[in-house]
Tab-separated table of N, CA, C and O in Angstrom:
chain	number	residue	atom	x	y	z
A	1	MET	N	63.190	189.095	92.674
A	1	MET	CA	62.195	188.377	91.911
A	1	MET	C	62.399	186.885	92.079
A	1	MET	O	63.520	186.400	92.034
A	2	GLY	N	61.303	186.180	92.240
A	2	GLY	CA	61.364	184.735	92.372
A	2	GLY	C	61.550	184.052	91.040
A	2	GLY	O	61.275	184.603	89.990
A	3	LYS	N	62.063	182.864	91.091
A	3	LYS	CA	62.279	182.061	89.889
A	3	LYS	C	60.939	181.578	89.351
A	3	LYS	O	60.062	181.181	90.098
A	4	SER	N	60.772	181.625	88.032
A	4	SER	CA	59.540	181.171	87.397
A	4	SER	C	59.424	179.658	87.508
A	4	SER	O	60.416	178.940	87.461
A	5	SER	N	58.211	179.176	87.642
A	5	SER	CA	57.995	177.728	87.726
A	5	SER	C	57.900	177.091	86.346
A	5	SER	O	57.815	175.888	86.231
A	6	ILE	N	57.930	177.890	85.298
A	6	ILE	CA	57.868	177.385	83.929
A	6	ILE	C	59.216	177.649	83.271
A	6	ILE	O	59.697	178.780	83.260
A	7	SER	N	59.799	176.612	82.702
A	7	SER	CA	61.112	176.752	82.077
A	7	SER	C	61.008	177.398	80.702
A	7	SER	O	59.936	177.448	80.095
A	8	GLU	N	62.133	177.869	80.210
A	8	GLU	CA	62.191	178.466	78.881
A	8	GLU	C	61.739	177.464	77.824
A	8	GLU	O	60.961	177.804	76.928
A	9	SER	N	62.192	176.233	77.930
A	9	SER	CA	61.806	175.222	76.927
A	9	SER	C	60.308	174.933	76.981
A	9	SER	O	59.688	174.683	75.944
A	10	GLU	N	59.692	174.985	78.168
A	10	GLU	CA	58.246	174.780	78.274
A	10	GLU	C	57.474	175.927	77.622
A	10	GLU	O	56.464	175.697	76.956
A	11	ILE	N	57.949	177.154	77.801
A	11	ILE	CA	57.293	178.306	77.186
A	11	ILE	C	57.403	178.219	75.669
A	11	ILE	O	56.424	178.444	74.937
A	12	ILE	N	58.564	177.858	75.177
A	12	ILE	CA	58.750	177.715	73.731
A	12	ILE	C	57.859	176.600	73.200
A	12	ILE	O	57.226	176.753	72.147
A	13	GLN	N	57.750	175.497	73.932
A	13	GLN	CA	56.886	174.396	73.489
A	13	GLN	C	55.416	174.820	73.490
A	13	GLN	O	54.663	174.476	72.578
A	14	MET	N	54.998	175.597	74.485
A	14	MET	CA	53.615	176.081	74.527
A	14	MET	C	53.339	177.005	73.338
A	14	MET	O	52.260	176.950	72.742
A	15	THR	N	54.305	177.835	72.967
A	15	THR	CA	54.164	178.707	71.805
A	15	THR	C	54.026	177.862	70.541
A	15	THR	O	53.126	178.068	69.724
A	16	ARG	N	54.914	176.885	70.393
A	16	ARG	CA	54.883	175.982	69.227
A	16	ARG	C	53.545	175.245	69.154
A	16	ARG	O	52.928	175.155	68.091
A	17	ASP	N	53.077	174.725	70.286
A	17	ASP	CA	51.809	173.994	70.316
A	17	ASP	C	50.640	174.890	69.916
A	17	ASP	O	49.728	174.456	69.211
A	18	ASN	N	50.675	176.157	70.362
A	18	ASN	CA	49.592	177.070	70.023
A	18	ASN	C	49.575	177.367	68.533
A	18	ASN	O	48.515	177.347	67.904
A	19	VAL	N	50.731	177.620	67.956
A	19	VAL	CA	50.818	177.876	66.514
A	19	VAL	C	50.324	176.662	65.747
A	19	VAL	O	49.485	176.770	64.837
A	20	ARG	N	50.804	175.492	66.095
A	20	ARG	CA	50.429	174.274	65.373
A	20	ARG	C	48.944	173.962	65.511
A	20	ARG	O	48.309	173.535	64.549
A	21	SER	N	48.369	174.183	66.688
A	21	SER	CA	46.940	173.902	66.858
A	21	SER	C	46.094	174.839	66.001
A	21	SER	O	45.059	174.439	65.480
A	22	PHE	N	46.550	176.073	65.829
A	22	PHE	CA	45.827	177.016	64.970
A	22	PHE	C	45.809	176.513	63.531
A	22	PHE	O	44.757	176.456	62.895
A	23	TYR	N	46.952	176.105	63.020
A	23	TYR	CA	47.031	175.656	61.629
A	23	TYR	C	46.526	174.228	61.429
A	23	TYR	O	46.227	173.837	60.311
A	24	ASN	N	46.410	173.463	62.513
A	24	ASN	CA	45.770	172.144	62.438
A	24	ASN	C	44.265	172.270	62.610
A	24	ASN	O	43.548	171.279	62.664
A	25	ARG	N	43.783	173.512	62.758
A	25	ARG	CA	42.352	173.839	62.843
A	25	ARG	C	41.700	173.224	64.071
A	25	ARG	O	40.648	172.607	63.996
A	26	ASN	N	42.352	173.392	65.213
A	26	ASN	CA	41.837	172.867	66.465
A	26	ASN	C	41.616	174.026	67.443
A	26	ASN	O	42.476	174.319	68.273
A	27	PRO	N	40.462	174.703	67.342
A	27	PRO	CA	40.239	175.886	68.174
A	27	PRO	C	40.212	175.602	69.672
A	27	PRO	O	40.568	176.469	70.471
A	28	GLU	N	39.823	174.405	70.077
A	28	GLU	CA	39.778	174.096	71.505
A	28	GLU	C	41.174	174.157	72.120
A	28	GLU	O	41.361	174.712	73.208
A	29	ILE	N	42.159	173.608	71.421
A	29	ILE	CA	43.536	173.639	71.932
A	29	ILE	C	44.115	175.040	71.789
A	29	ILE	O	44.795	175.535	72.690
A	30	THR	N	43.841	175.700	70.674
A	30	THR	CA	44.371	177.048	70.449
A	30	THR	C	43.909	178.006	71.532
A	30	THR	O	44.689	178.795	72.061
A	31	THR	N	42.637	177.960	71.877
A	31	THR	CA	42.087	178.948	72.813
A	31	THR	C	42.186	178.537	74.283
A	31	THR	O	41.922	179.360	75.151
A	32	ALA	N	42.576	177.313	74.566
A	32	ALA	CA	42.628	176.840	75.956
A	32	ALA	C	43.441	177.748	76.884
A	32	ALA	O	42.992	178.037	77.995
A	33	PRO	N	44.615	178.244	76.481
A	33	PRO	CA	45.366	179.092	77.412
A	33	PRO	C	44.959	180.563	77.405
A	33	PRO	O	45.519	181.364	78.140
A	34	MET	N	43.981	180.942	76.613
A	34	MET	CA	43.623	182.344	76.445
A	34	MET	C	42.599	182.793	77.479
A	34	MET	O	41.639	182.091	77.742
A	35	ALA	N	42.814	183.994	77.999
A	35	ALA	CA	41.836	184.604	78.896
A	35	ALA	C	40.662	185.099	78.056
A	35	ALA	O	40.800	185.348	76.857
A	36	LYS	N	39.509	185.244	78.673
A	36	LYS	CA	38.324	185.697	77.931
A	36	LYS	C	38.476	187.109	77.385
A	36	LYS	O	37.829	187.475	76.418
A	37	ASP	N	39.357	187.902	77.986
A	37	ASP	CA	39.514	189.299	77.559
A	37	ASP	C	40.856	189.563	76.862
A	37	ASP	O	41.346	190.673	76.872
A	38	PHE	N	41.442	188.547	76.217
A	38	PHE	CA	42.740	188.740	75.578
A	38	PHE	C	42.618	189.586	74.312
A	38	PHE	O	41.536	189.817	73.789
A	39	MET	N	43.757	190.040	73.815
A	39	MET	CA	43.817	190.880	72.610
A	39	MET	C	44.559	190.108	71.542
A	39	MET	O	45.604	189.525	71.800
A	40	TRP	N	44.007	190.095	70.321
A	40	TRP	CA	44.664	189.429	69.192
A	40	TRP	C	44.882	190.438	68.092
A	40	TRP	O	43.955	191.116	67.654
A	41	ILE	N	46.127	190.543	67.642
A	41	ILE	CA	46.483	191.410	66.531
A	41	ILE	C	47.208	190.530	65.521
A	41	ILE	O	48.341	190.105	65.750
A	42	GLY	N	46.527	190.228	64.430
A	42	GLY	CA	47.118	189.416	63.378
A	42	GLY	C	47.732	190.286	62.295
A	42	GLY	O	47.748	191.516	62.384
A	43	SER	N	48.223	189.641	61.253
A	43	SER	CA	48.911	190.383	60.195
A	43	SER	C	47.958	191.022	59.180
A	43	SER	O	48.336	191.957	58.491
A	44	ASN	N	46.737	190.549	59.096
A	44	ASN	CA	45.763	191.110	58.152
A	44	ASN	C	44.846	192.102	58.855
A	44	ASN	O	44.651	192.037	60.062
A	45	ASP	N	44.259	193.011	58.084
A	45	ASP	CA	43.387	194.037	58.660
A	45	ASP	C	42.258	193.455	59.506
A	45	ASP	O	41.920	193.992	60.553
A	46	PHE	N	41.658	192.371	59.052
A	46	PHE	CA	40.519	191.806	59.779
A	46	PHE	C	40.942	191.027	61.023
A	46	PHE	O	40.108	190.665	61.838
A	47	GLN	N	42.226	190.784	61.180
A	47	GLN	CA	42.717	190.005	62.314
A	47	GLN	C	43.062	190.908	63.493
A	47	GLN	O	44.214	191.007	63.915
A	48	TRP	N	42.048	191.538	64.019
A	48	TRP	CA	42.207	192.451	65.157
A	48	TRP	C	40.964	192.309	66.002
A	48	TRP	O	39.856	192.576	65.523
A	49	CYS	N	41.102	191.848	67.208
A	49	CYS	CA	39.909	191.723	68.048
A	49	CYS	C	40.297	191.656	69.512
A	49	CYS	O	41.443	191.403	69.865
A	50	GLU	N	39.310	191.892	70.343
A	50	GLU	CA	39.452	191.790	71.785
A	50	GLU	C	38.452	190.776	72.289
A	50	GLU	O	37.265	190.857	71.989
A	51	GLY	N	38.932	189.789	73.006
A	51	GLY	CA	38.059	188.812	73.625
A	51	GLY	C	37.983	187.494	72.873
A	51	GLY	O	38.131	187.441	71.651
A	52	LEU	N	37.760	186.461	73.628
A	52	LEU	CA	37.712	185.104	73.099
A	52	LEU	C	36.578	184.910	72.097
A	52	LEU	O	36.776	184.329	71.035
A	53	GLU	N	35.402	185.402	72.418
A	53	GLU	CA	34.262	185.246	71.504
A	53	GLU	C	34.518	185.947	70.174
A	53	GLU	O	34.212	185.419	69.107
A	54	SER	N	35.092	187.130	70.236
A	54	SER	CA	35.407	187.873	69.015
A	54	SER	C	36.472	187.135	68.198
A	54	SER	O	36.385	187.055	66.976
A	55	PHE	N	37.464	186.571	68.868
A	55	PHE	CA	38.507	185.799	68.185
A	55	PHE	C	37.902	184.620	67.433
A	55	PHE	O	38.226	184.381	66.269
A	56	LEU	N	37.007	183.901	68.080
A	56	LEU	CA	36.373	182.746	67.428
A	56	LEU	C	35.530	183.167	66.235
A	56	LEU	O	35.474	182.466	65.225
A	57	GLN	N	34.906	184.321	66.326
A	57	GLN	CA	34.106	184.836	65.209
A	57	GLN	C	35.004	185.248	64.045
A	57	GLN	O	34.740	184.911	62.894
A	58	VAL	N	36.075	185.974	64.347
A	58	VAL	CA	36.985	186.462	63.310
A	58	VAL	C	37.704	185.310	62.610
A	58	VAL	O	37.936	185.361	61.403
A	59	THR	N	38.043	184.269	63.345
A	59	THR	CA	38.803	183.153	62.763
A	59	THR	C	37.930	181.998	62.295
A	59	THR	O	38.453	180.984	61.837
A	60	LYS	N	36.621	182.148	62.366
A	60	LYS	CA	35.705	181.053	62.014
A	60	LYS	C	35.994	180.477	60.627
A	60	LYS	O	36.089	179.266	60.461
A	61	LYS	N	36.163	181.324	59.624
A	61	LYS	CA	36.428	180.840	58.266
A	61	LYS	C	37.767	180.117	58.181
A	61	LYS	O	37.900	179.132	57.466
A	62	GLU	N	38.769	180.625	58.912
A	62	GLU	CA	40.083	179.976	58.891
A	62	GLU	C	40.010	178.565	59.467
A	62	GLU	O	40.683	177.656	58.975
A	63	TYR	N	39.205	178.378	60.501
A	63	TYR	CA	39.080	177.051	61.109
A	63	TYR	C	38.305	176.083	60.221
A	63	TYR	O	38.341	174.883	60.443
A	64	GLU	N	37.623	176.590	59.207
A	64	GLU	CA	36.909	175.727	58.269
A	64	GLU	C	37.788	175.329	57.085
A	64	GLU	O	37.422	174.458	56.310
A	65	GLU	N	38.942	175.954	56.945
A	65	GLU	CA	39.861	175.645	55.858
A	65	GLU	C	40.657	174.380	56.181
A	65	GLU	O	40.794	174.007	57.347
A	66	PRO	N	41.195	173.726	55.152
A	66	PRO	CA	42.024	172.538	55.403
A	66	PRO	C	43.282	172.905	56.196
A	66	PRO	O	43.727	174.050	56.173
A	67	THR	N	43.834	171.912	56.875
A	67	THR	CA	45.074	172.140	57.600
A	67	THR	C	46.189	172.451	56.604
A	67	THR	O	46.077	172.155	55.418
A	68	VAL	N	47.239	173.058	57.097
A	68	VAL	CA	48.371	173.419	56.248
A	68	VAL	C	49.645	172.813	56.823
A	68	VAL	O	49.678	172.360	57.969
A	69	CYS	N	50.679	172.821	56.034
A	69	CYS	CA	51.967	172.284	56.444
A	69	CYS	C	52.857	173.432	56.913
A	69	CYS	O	52.981	174.439	56.215
A	70	LEU	N	53.445	173.285	58.075
A	70	LEU	CA	54.383	174.274	58.590
A	70	LEU	C	55.803	173.759	58.389
A	70	LEU	O	56.056	172.561	58.534
A	71	SER	N	56.706	174.675	58.083
A	71	SER	CA	58.115	174.298	57.967
A	71	SER	C	58.975	175.460	58.454
A	71	SER	O	58.476	176.566	58.690
A	72	ASP	N	60.238	175.202	58.607
A	72	ASP	CA	61.212	176.217	59.033
A	72	ASP	C	60.765	176.938	60.305
A	72	ASP	O	60.935	178.157	60.441
A	73	GLU	N	60.209	176.192	61.249
A	73	GLU	CA	59.741	176.784	62.501
A	73	GLU	C	60.925	177.153	63.392
A	73	GLU	O	61.868	176.388	63.525
A	74	GLU	N	60.822	178.324	64.004
A	74	GLU	CA	61.854	178.798	64.923
A	74	GLU	C	61.170	179.635	65.996
A	74	GLU	O	60.470	180.601	65.682
A	75	TYR	N	61.340	179.280	67.251
A	75	TYR	CA	60.697	179.978	68.362
A	75	TYR	C	61.735	180.315	69.424
A	75	TYR	O	62.670	179.549	69.664
A	76	HIS	N	61.530	181.460	70.098
A	76	HIS	CA	62.472	181.913	71.122
A	76	HIS	C	61.705	182.605	72.252
A	76	HIS	O	60.605	183.115	72.045
A	77	LEU	N	62.337	182.664	73.397
A	77	LEU	CA	61.816	183.416	74.533
A	77	LEU	C	62.588	184.721	74.612
A	77	LEU	O	63.821	184.716	74.635
A	78	LEU	N	61.875	185.836	74.637
A	78	LEU	CA	62.507	187.146	74.705
A	78	LEU	C	62.563	187.652	76.144
A	78	LEU	O	63.590	188.126	76.602
A	79	VAL	N	61.442	187.534	76.864
A	79	VAL	CA	61.340	188.058	78.230
A	79	VAL	C	60.593	187.058	79.095
A	79	VAL	O	59.589	186.484	78.674
A	80	GLN	N	61.099	186.876	80.311
A	80	GLN	CA	60.367	186.099	81.317
A	80	GLN	C	60.631	186.752	82.668
A	80	GLN	O	61.692	186.597	83.237
A	81	GLU	N	59.661	187.528	83.117
A	81	GLU	CA	59.765	188.207	84.402
A	81	GLU	C	58.451	188.056	85.150
A	81	GLU	O	57.393	188.275	84.570
A	82	ARG	N	58.565	187.689	86.386
A	82	ARG	CA	57.391	187.469	87.226
A	82	ARG	C	56.328	186.682	86.469
A	82	ARG	O	56.540	185.556	86.117
A	83	ASN	N	55.195	187.310	86.176
A	83	ASN	CA	54.097	186.626	85.491
A	83	ASN	C	53.964	187.017	84.020
A	83	ASN	O	52.939	186.746	83.416
A	84	VAL	N	54.987	187.657	83.460
A	84	VAL	CA	54.928	188.091	82.063
A	84	VAL	C	55.973	187.339	81.252
A	84	VAL	O	57.119	187.208	81.663
A	85	ARG	N	55.536	186.860	80.092
A	85	ARG	CA	56.420	186.169	79.168
A	85	ARG	C	56.185	186.706	77.759
A	85	ARG	O	55.037	186.900	77.361
A	86	VAL	N	57.272	186.901	77.031
A	86	VAL	CA	57.190	187.310	75.641
A	86	VAL	C	57.977	186.285	74.835
A	86	VAL	O	59.170	186.110	75.045
A	87	SER	N	57.276	185.600	73.950
A	87	SER	CA	57.938	184.657	73.058
A	87	SER	C	57.625	185.073	71.628
A	87	SER	O	56.660	185.782	71.366
A	88	TYR	N	58.476	184.648	70.724
A	88	TYR	CA	58.277	185.008	69.326
A	88	TYR	C	58.747	183.866	68.442
A	88	TYR	O	59.480	182.981	68.881
A	89	GLY	N	58.272	183.896	67.225
A	89	GLY	CA	58.666	182.849	66.305
A	89	GLY	C	58.440	183.246	64.866
A	89	GLY	O	57.825	184.269	64.568
A	90	ARG	N	58.983	182.410	64.004
A	90	ARG	CA	58.742	182.574	62.576
A	90	ARG	C	58.673	181.190	61.963
A	90	ARG	O	59.266	180.228	62.469
A	91	TYR	N	57.920	181.098	60.885
A	91	TYR	CA	57.732	179.816	60.232
A	91	TYR	C	57.183	180.050	58.836
A	91	TYR	O	56.776	181.153	58.487
A	92	GLN	N	57.183	178.993	58.052
A	92	GLN	CA	56.623	179.062	56.705
A	92	GLN	C	55.370	178.212	56.660
A	92	GLN	O	55.345	177.103	57.186
A	93	VAL	N	54.317	178.756	56.055
A	93	VAL	CA	53.060	178.052	55.864
A	93	VAL	C	52.971	177.647	54.402
A	93	VAL	O	53.189	178.471	53.507
A	94	ASN	N	52.670	176.379	54.157
A	94	ASN	CA	52.494	175.868	52.805
A	94	ASN	C	51.095	175.273	52.720
A	94	ASN	O	50.789	174.320	53.431
A	95	ALA	N	50.270	175.861	51.869
A	95	ALA	CA	48.882	175.417	51.745
A	95	ALA	C	48.601	174.966	50.324
A	95	ALA	O	48.951	175.658	49.360
A	96	MET	N	47.945	173.822	50.198
A	96	MET	CA	47.534	173.313	48.885
A	96	MET	C	46.212	173.982	48.530
A	96	MET	O	45.248	173.903	49.285
A	97	LEU	N	46.186	174.643	47.406
A	97	LEU	CA	44.969	175.306	46.944
A	97	LEU	C	44.130	174.340	46.115
A	97	LEU	O	44.630	173.313	45.644
A	98	GLY	N	42.875	174.672	45.932
A	98	GLY	CA	41.927	173.802	45.243
A	98	GLY	C	42.353	173.353	43.862
A	98	GLY	O	42.122	172.228	43.474
A	99	GLU	N	43.007	174.217	43.119
A	99	GLU	CA	43.389	173.860	41.755
A	99	GLU	C	44.727	173.124	41.693
A	99	GLU	O	45.244	172.871	40.617
A	100	GLY	N	45.286	172.780	42.851
A	100	GLY	CA	46.518	172.004	42.881
A	100	GLY	C	47.785	172.811	43.073
A	100	GLY	O	48.858	172.253	43.232
A	101	SER	N	47.685	174.123	43.064
A	101	SER	CA	48.872	174.945	43.297
A	101	SER	C	49.121	175.074	44.802
A	101	SER	O	48.249	174.787	45.623
A	102	VAL	N	50.312	175.488	45.153
A	102	VAL	CA	50.700	175.627	46.553
A	102	VAL	C	50.947	177.095	46.855
A	102	VAL	O	51.597	177.797	46.085
A	103	GLN	N	50.418	177.540	47.981
A	103	GLN	CA	50.635	178.917	48.429
A	103	GLN	C	51.633	178.879	49.578
A	103	GLN	O	51.489	178.084	50.507
A	104	HIS	N	52.638	179.756	49.511
A	104	HIS	CA	53.647	179.855	50.568
A	104	HIS	C	53.508	181.210	51.258
A	104	HIS	O	53.269	182.215	50.600
A	105	ALA	N	53.677	181.204	52.552
A	105	ALA	CA	53.681	182.462	53.292
A	105	ALA	C	54.682	182.352	54.436
A	105	ALA	O	54.774	181.312	55.088
A	106	HIS	N	55.450	183.412	54.637
A	106	HIS	CA	56.340	183.481	55.784
A	106	HIS	C	55.612	184.275	56.868
A	106	HIS	O	55.130	185.378	56.604
A	107	VAL	N	55.532	183.708	58.044
A	107	VAL	CA	54.756	184.310	59.125
A	107	VAL	C	55.674	184.580	60.309
A	107	VAL	O	56.536	183.767	60.644
A	108	ARG	N	55.451	185.710	60.933
A	108	ARG	CA	56.130	186.053	62.181
A	108	ARG	C	55.063	186.265	63.227
A	108	ARG	O	54.020	186.833	62.949
A	109	ARG	N	55.342	185.805	64.435
A	109	ARG	CA	54.331	185.878	65.483
A	109	ARG	C	54.995	186.231	66.810
A	109	ARG	O	56.067	185.731	67.113
A	110	THR	N	54.334	187.068	67.585
A	110	THR	CA	54.810	187.444	68.916
A	110	THR	C	53.695	187.180	69.919
A	110	THR	O	52.545	187.545	69.680
A	111	TYR	N	54.048	186.555	71.022
A	111	TYR	CA	53.102	186.297	72.104
A	111	TYR	C	53.539	187.091	73.326
A	111	TYR	O	54.693	187.004	73.746
A	112	VAL	N	52.621	187.852	73.880
A	112	VAL	CA	52.837	188.522	75.148
A	112	VAL	C	51.819	187.917	76.103
A	112	VAL	O	50.613	188.063	75.896
A	113	CYS	N	52.309	187.227	77.088
A	113	CYS	CA	51.423	186.480	77.986
A	113	CYS	C	51.631	186.918	79.424
A	113	CYS	O	52.756	187.170	79.856
A	114	ARG	N	50.542	186.954	80.130
A	114	ARG	CA	50.579	187.232	81.564
A	114	ARG	C	49.926	186.058	82.258
A	114	ARG	O	48.783	185.701	81.966
A	115	ARG	N	50.646	185.460	83.139
A	115	ARG	CA	50.115	184.309	83.880
A	115	ARG	C	49.168	184.832	84.960
A	115	ARG	O	49.491	185.726	85.725
A	116	ILE	N	47.980	184.269	84.973
A	116	ILE	CA	46.960	184.657	85.938
A	116	ILE	C	46.789	183.517	86.922
A	116	ILE	O	46.546	182.380	86.529
A	117	THR	N	46.936	183.833	88.193
A	117	THR	CA	46.701	182.814	89.205
A	117	THR	C	45.386	183.106	89.883
A	117	THR	O	45.051	184.261	90.151
A	118	GLN	N	44.658	182.065	90.130
A	118	GLN	CA	43.365	182.209	90.777
A	118	GLN	C	43.466	181.754	92.223
A	118	GLN	O	44.092	180.746	92.519
A	119	VAL	N	42.855	182.508	93.078
A	119	VAL	CA	42.826	182.176	94.489
A	119	VAL	C	41.444	181.637	94.805
A	119	VAL	O	40.430	182.280	94.524
A	120	ASN	N	41.393	180.461	95.351
A	120	ASN	CA	40.112	179.872	95.748
A	120	ASN	C	39.818	180.267	97.182
A	120	ASN	O	40.620	180.030	98.079
A	121	ASN	N	38.702	180.901	97.376
A	121	ASN	CA	38.284	181.297	98.723
A	121	ASN	C	37.375	180.231	99.288
A	121	ASN	O	36.334	179.920	98.719
A	122	LEU	N	37.782	179.667	100.368
A	122	LEU	CA	36.953	178.669	101.044
A	122	LEU	C	36.268	179.346	102.230
A	122	LEU	O	36.910	179.954	103.065
A	123	THR	N	34.978	179.276	102.266
A	123	THR	CA	34.252	179.875	103.390
A	123	THR	C	33.424	178.843	104.098
A	123	THR	O	33.094	177.826	103.607
């Protein structure tokens, strides 16, 4: 097997950036690395969909909510072979609610990614 062109620290940073862009309510950055036919399985029943368009529909209300504060972030690389990478992380979400109270949630997330290379055919 050949050596990957992406380092472990770069994969961890990409995972961190994706998580942060989601909670900063920036769908353009969140979805930029996603294939049109990706699969999303979230922690809630409604957070299950296939495809980019479906993901944007399912998360539409979340992207309209205020940004939240993340803390205790921890990310790791589990597997990196050929074009497949598995990274995981955990963090705490702190959200200010309308009446002034704060909601805390501990979140765990796993990313299974396959790098897709495109071949340009010149004719």
